[in-house]
PDB file of C-alpha atoms in Angstrom:
ATOM      1  CA  MET A 941      15.870  -0.397   6.902  1.00  0.00           C
ATOM      2  CA  VAL A 942      12.689  -1.236   5.012  1.00  0.00           C
ATOM      3  CA  GLN A 943      11.735   0.807   1.950  1.00  0.00           C
ATOM      4  CA  GLN A 944       8.112   1.738   1.397  1.00  0.00           C
ATOM      5  CA  LEU A 945       6.107   3.035  -1.524  1.00  0.00           C
ATOM      6  CA  ILE A 946       3.377   5.450  -0.482  1.00  0.00           C
ATOM      7  CA  ILE A 947       0.410   5.724  -2.854  1.00  0.00           C
ATOM      8  CA  PHE A 948      -1.544   8.885  -2.093  1.00  0.00           C
ATOM      9  CA  GLY A 949      -5.250   9.319  -2.765  1.00  0.00           C
ATOM     10  CA  ILE A 950      -4.465  12.485  -4.715  1.00  0.00           C
ATOM     11  CA  THR A 951      -4.046  12.539  -8.488  1.00  0.00           C
ATOM     12  CA  GLU A 952      -1.182  14.252 -10.279  1.00  0.00           C
ATOM     13  CA  THR A 953      -3.636  17.091 -11.065  1.00  0.00           C
ATOM     14  CA  GLY A 954      -4.438  17.549  -7.360  1.00  0.00           C
ATOM     15  CA  GLN A 955      -7.891  15.942  -7.358  1.00  0.00           C
ATOM     16  CA  ARG A 956      -8.981  13.668  -4.508  1.00  0.00           C
ATOM     17  CA  PHE A 957      -9.185  10.082  -5.801  1.00  0.00           C
ATOM     18  CA  ARG A 958     -12.571   8.364  -5.706  1.00  0.00           C
ATOM     19  CA  PRO A 959     -14.173   6.200  -4.446  1.00  0.00           C
ATOM     20  CA  SER A 960     -13.429   7.257  -0.906  1.00  0.00           C
ATOM     21  CA  ASP A 961     -12.734   3.653   0.185  1.00  0.00           C
ATOM     22  CA  TRP A 962     -10.199   2.981  -2.589  1.00  0.00           C
ATOM     23  CA  ALA A 963      -7.366   2.341  -0.095  1.00  0.00           C
ATOM     24  CA  GLU A 964      -9.308  -0.329   1.793  1.00  0.00           C
ATOM     25  CA  ARG A 965     -10.355  -1.960  -1.477  1.00  0.00           C
ATOM     26  CA  LEU A 966      -6.787  -2.103  -2.776  1.00  0.00           C
ATOM     27  CA  ALA A 967      -5.453  -3.425   0.539  1.00  0.00           C
ATOM     28  CA  GLY A 968      -8.278  -5.971   0.647  1.00  0.00           C
ATOM     29  CA  VAL A 969      -7.362  -7.327  -2.782  1.00  0.00           C
ATOM     30  CA  MET A 970      -3.753  -7.651  -1.621  1.00  0.00           C
ATOM     31  CA  SER A 971      -4.579  -9.244   1.768  1.00  0.00           C
ATOM     32  CA  GLN A 972      -3.548 -12.726   0.626  1.00  0.00           C
ATOM     33  CA  PHE A 973       0.107 -11.717   0.242  1.00  0.00           C
ATOM     34  CA  ARG A 974       1.815 -12.348   3.579  1.00  0.00           C
ATOM     35  CA  PRO A 975       5.269 -13.280   4.869  1.00  0.00           C
ATOM     36  CA  PRO A 976       6.108 -16.982   4.511  1.00  0.00           C
ATOM     37  CA  GLY A 977       4.656 -18.956   7.408  1.00  0.00           C
ATOM     38  CA  MET A 978       2.251 -16.222   8.478  1.00  0.00           C
ATOM     39  CA  ARG A 979      -1.262 -17.532   8.752  1.00  0.00           C
ATOM     40  CA  GLY A 980      -3.764 -15.511   6.807  1.00  0.00           C
ATOM     41  CA  ASN A 981      -7.066 -14.271   8.085  1.00  0.00           C
ATOM     42  CA  ARG A 982      -9.500 -13.026   5.503  1.00  0.00           C
ATOM     43  CA  LEU A 983     -10.473 -10.178   7.799  1.00  0.00           C
ATOM     44  CA  THR A 984      -6.998  -8.671   8.098  1.00  0.00           C
ATOM     45  CA  TYR A 985      -4.772  -6.758   5.711  1.00  0.00           C
ATOM     46  CA  SER A 986      -1.419  -7.976   4.513  1.00  0.00           C
ATOM     47  CA  PRO A 987       1.451  -6.383   6.441  1.00  0.00           C
ATOM     48  CA  TYR A 988       2.873  -5.490   3.006  1.00  0.00           C
ATOM     49  CA  VAL A 989      -0.083  -3.350   1.824  1.00  0.00           C
ATOM     50  CA  VAL A 990      -1.721  -1.212   4.508  1.00  0.00           C
ATOM     51  CA  PRO A 991      -4.302   1.573   4.165  1.00  0.00           C
ATOM     52  CA  THR A 992      -3.702   4.642   6.331  1.00  0.00           C
ATOM     53  CA  TYR A 993      -3.868   8.437   6.465  1.00  0.00           C
ATOM     54  CA  LEU A 994      -0.795  10.634   6.059  1.00  0.00           C
ATOM     55  CA  ASP A 995      -1.205  14.379   6.545  1.00  0.00           C
ATOM     56  CA  GLY A 996      -4.981  13.975   6.262  1.00  0.00           C
ATOM     57  CA  VAL A 997      -4.801  12.166   2.911  1.00  0.00           C
ATOM     58  CA  ARG A 998      -5.947   8.580   2.381  1.00  0.00           C
ATOM     59  CA  CYS A 999      -2.922   6.465   1.392  1.00  0.00           C
ATOM     60  CA  VAL A1000      -1.706   2.937   0.960  1.00  0.00           C
ATOM     61  CA  VAL A1001       1.730   2.020   2.303  1.00  0.00           C
ATOM     62  CA  VAL A1002       3.344  -0.752   0.249  1.00  0.00           C
ATOM     63  CA  ASP A1003       6.350  -2.556   1.716  1.00  0.00           C
ATOM     64  CA  HIS A1004       9.091  -3.102  -0.886  1.00  0.00           C
ATOM     65  CA  ARG A1005       9.525  -6.682   0.355  1.00  0.00           C
ATOM     66  CA  LEU A1006       6.327  -7.473  -1.569  1.00  0.00           C
ATOM     67  CA  ARG A1007       8.353  -7.072  -4.775  1.00  0.00           C
ATOM     68  CA  ASP A1008      10.538 -10.073  -3.856  1.00  0.00           C
ATOM     69  CA  LEU A1009       7.722 -12.132  -2.348  1.00  0.00           C
ATOM     70  CA  GLU A1010       5.296 -11.685  -5.246  1.00  0.00           C
ATOM     71  CA  PRO A1011       6.513  -9.629  -8.224  1.00  0.00           C
ATOM     72  CA  LEU A1012       3.110  -9.720  -9.954  1.00  0.00           C
ATOM     73  CA  ALA A1013       1.410  -8.286  -6.859  1.00  0.00           C
ATOM     74  CA  TRP A1014       4.026  -5.514  -6.726  1.00  0.00           C
ATOM     75  CA  ALA A1015       3.424  -4.786 -10.407  1.00  0.00           C
ATOM     76  CA  PHE A1016      -0.331  -4.701  -9.784  1.00  0.00           C
ATOM     77  CA  VAL A1017      -0.147  -2.000  -7.091  1.00  0.00           C
ATOM     78  CA  CYS A1018       2.372   0.036  -9.088  1.00  0.00           C
ATOM     79  CA  ASP A1019       0.213  -0.210 -12.211  1.00  0.00           C
ATOM     80  CA  PHE A1020      -2.847   0.784 -10.149  1.00  0.00           C
ATOM     81  CA  ALA A1021      -1.103   3.972  -9.043  1.00  0.00           C
ATOM     82  CA  LYS A1022       0.203   4.745 -12.515  1.00  0.00           C
ATOM     83  CA  SER A1023      -3.026   4.058 -14.410  1.00  0.00           C
ATOM     84  CA  ASN A1024      -4.999   6.220 -11.965  1.00  0.00           C
ATOM     85  CA  GLN A1025      -2.322   8.947 -12.059  1.00  0.00           C
ATOM     86  CA  LEU A1026      -1.905   8.873  -8.280  1.00  0.00           C
ATOM     87  CA  LYS A1027       0.947  10.633  -6.539  1.00  0.00           C
ATOM     88  CA  THR A1028       3.547   8.315  -5.051  1.00  0.00           C
ATOM     89  CA  GLN A1029       6.561   8.718  -2.803  1.00  0.00           C
ATOM     90  CA  GLU A1030       9.365   6.432  -1.663  1.00  0.00           C
ATOM     91  CA  ARG A1031      10.452   6.494   1.975  1.00  0.00           C
ATOM     92  CA  GLN A1032      12.260   4.531   4.654  1.00  0.00           C
ATOM     93  CA  ALA A1033       9.889   2.842   7.080  1.00  0.00           C
ATOM     94  CA  PRO A1034       9.764   4.728  10.367  1.00  0.00           C
ATOM     95  CA  PRO A1035      11.346   2.870  13.296  1.00  0.00           C
ATOM     96  CA  GLU A1036       8.984   0.654  15.251  1.00  0.00           C
ATOM     97  CA  ARG A1037       7.882   1.992  18.604  1.00  0.00           C
ATOM     98  CA  PRO A1038       8.810  -0.138  21.619  1.00  0.00           C
ATOM     99  CA  ASP A1039       5.827  -1.512  23.515  1.00  0.00           C
TER     100      ASP A1039
END
């Protein structure tokens, strides 16, 4: 099972994090980090760092496999969350839905 780090767009004091497109910006910066052999497209996000909404809150879901693939990239997203005092949560990735 894949572990994920969820970075919420809510600070530890309960304030909504700004700017409103922070999740897309962070995921955009991380878009170059992809699984080995996966061709990159500058217009797509990395499968390891994906912006989304959870319970109506803007979030970024970070796949723990990024830590092994690129430790400095993992450190960057963790430091981003810490320095901006954003709430985080660890979880197991939900099972993939069959097509």
